[in-house]
Amino acid sequence: MVKAVAVITISDTCFKDNSKDTSGPALADYVRELFPEANLHTIIIPDEKEIIERELKYFCETNLDLVLTTGGTGLTPRDVTPEATKAIIQREVPGITTAITLASLKKTPMAQLSRAVAGVREKTLIINFPGSKKAVTECFEVVKPILPHAISLIHNEVVEVSYIHNSMQFNHTCKHSSNVDISKVALRPRESPFPMVEMSEAWKMVDDVMSEWTERLEIVTIEEGLGRVVAQTLHAKEPMPPFPASVKDGYACLSIDGAGVRRVRTAVTAGDAPTAPLCAGECARVNTGAALPAGADCVVQVEDTRLVSASEDGQTELEVEILKAPEPQQDVRNVGFDIPMGTVLVDKGQVLDSAKIGILAGAGYQNVTVRVPPKVALLSTGNELQEPSEVKLKPAHIRDSNRTMLRMLLKEHGYDSIDCGIARDSPPEIVAGIAAALKLADVLVCTGGVSMGEKDLLKPVLLKDFNATLHFGRVRMKPGKPCTFATCEFEGKKKYIFALPGNPVSAYVCALVFVVRALRRAQCARAAWPRLRLRLAHGAQLDARPEYARATLELHADRDMPYATMLGSQCSSRLLSACGANILLELPAATPSLQRLPAGAIVPALVTGRLDIYS
Ligand SMILES: Nc1nc2c(c(=O)[nH]1)N[C@H]1C(S)=C(S)[C@@H](COP(=O)(O)OP(=O)(O)OC[C@H]3O[C@@H](n4cnc5c(N)ncnc54)[C@H](O)[C@@H]3O)O[C@H]1N2
Ligand code: MOO
Ligand SMILES: [Mg+2]
């Protein structure tokens, strides 16, 4: 799918006077028609090689699919588009320009003078077009049939894109082999060889490893930017309001006139152009948001005035009395009152919310550069698992709930994921499942098979077949003890693997405290969940491990602090305990002297859900 295209008009003349650009808008229209779903960026730049190179590179770095330039391909000394394009492309596609030239020669011998270039940088196809509307129309017709296919080829996405967002079944019963020997079950270790790390150490490892992630950027419309992490600081290019505006419905006056009778010279409603300056003794009827006439320095609200005289038909106010002497600047929003020019509207690393997007809209920004989060793949493991869509359960089988739950959990927190199906509990199938997932994603989140049973194969497969580094293989937490975090090189790229325990609640808690944190960390956004202190609504039995109890937070007007109510039995197989949870209580580990916390005890909690949604 073609997601984003740029049309760049390259012309000194059009740069000075945008209204002279006819080929850019024409090209933009053709693009809209061919790729109606795509985000379209249009800019006009001068015939400066450095600027052209910089803009082309910027669009390639932000993963645009296609960049079409118009202008600067001829023979005058200022025509440098082909040189700039050649300087930044990595592979030339001369067939495209040959086809354009051959077609154009049939219309005009002048086509011989075009020096246009076409080529690819990273995943972006760039094509130079001449600078006239007519030429652009003819040339676009030539390339139109090949564009979608060329872009798919560049992305090598014949299969890839169709995987994304789709629940899809992988056949993991392929020829992969494994170095893991499962024949000698009697000789398996009776103690886990993996040291049990504390939560604080595990978080540090996740943070350290994920901060190596190299930033990837893309340009999206401001609306698509909701929930995304901004990669570029955006400033106000104009003050807001851009003119002195009235805060009230009333009369714009000169404050030095004080109280008394004024001639109502004119009326200005919001959107009206300012009138001639007011003179002493005059006022103008104004509405909230209207531009103040020159000379006026204050507004008196209608409530503080009295009508003195009006036209006979009642349609025109002639004189009003200002009852209270106004102060200078009273009820006036001066230029830049809300947003002075140059103000930082959104800063690098901030997450876009509705208000920030509203501000960007008001400031004339249509697009924003955001960080691309790592791609995540989900894989379930287990011989007992059936697809959620299967109506009848086989003996000793259950439906896979982890994949769906994790997909939704990630979506709730702003991340897409690729569904890589179920791998059976055999080394070659797990190898095949992991390999298929790592081909598609940067981060693999799999569940099951990380504990002590002879079918718990994830850790040995990661170590022996993927040569992975296991940063941790056990964490002192409940639920989630065997949670595993590993990295490996796969097809020349570093991959990040969270092998979560199969128990549904363990997978849920570990996804919240490790996976979401890692994805945020990779984008240099705030990674840790906010922590609150609150009171237990009831007593709580403590475990030998620190426990993340699923609970709801309640605010009571008559109580000093928020209260937490745990959601029933906290057994790690009982996903009902997470239904409607908006906090994870951090219950401390039991000590010989403290086995239970009484009702009213103060405990910390991670706020992992929306506080306005209760169970
Ligand atoms: N001898 C020991 N046994 C266990 C230990 C231990 O320390 N020593 N740890 C326990 C803890 S704690 C946990 S947590 C689990 C972790 O289990 P695994 O990660 O090995 O996962 P499985 O054995 O594959 O499955 C466990 C459980 O979860 C169900 N499951 C698995 N996948 C799914 C899914 N996709 N959807 C729904 N339910 C799933 C599975 O059927 C099992 O009931 O190990 C303890 N054992
Ligand atoms: O750690 Mo396990 O997740 O207690 O059930
Ligand atoms: Mg197991």
Short mmCIF file of C-alpha atoms in Angstrom, two decimals, residues 6-10 15 21 24 41-45 51 55-56 58-59 68 70:
data_model
loop_
_atom_site.label_atom_id
_atom_site.label_comp_id
_atom_site.label_asym_id
_atom_site.label_seq_id
_atom_site.Cartn_x
_atom_site.Cartn_y
_atom_site.Cartn_z
CA ALA A 6 5.59 14.11 -1.80
CA VAL A 7 5.36 16.48 -4.73
CA ILE A 8 8.19 19.00 -4.75
CA THR A 9 8.03 22.01 -7.03
CA ILE A 10 11.59 23.18 -7.71
CA PHE A 15 9.31 29.82 -4.55
CA ASP A 21 3.10 27.09 -9.52
CA GLY A 24 2.99 21.10 -8.73
CA HIS A 41 2.96 16.44 1.07
CA THR A 42 3.54 19.37 -1.27
CA ILE A 43 6.36 21.88 -0.99
CA ILE A 44 7.93 24.56 -3.17
CA ILE A 45 11.67 25.10 -2.97
CA ILE A 51 18.16 22.59 -0.48
CA GLU A 55 14.50 17.95 1.19
CA LEU A 56 14.86 14.76 -0.86
CA TYR A 58 14.36 14.27 4.54
CA PHE A 59 11.47 12.67 2.66
CA LEU A 68 7.94 13.41 -7.55
CA THR A 70 8.74 19.10 -11.05
#
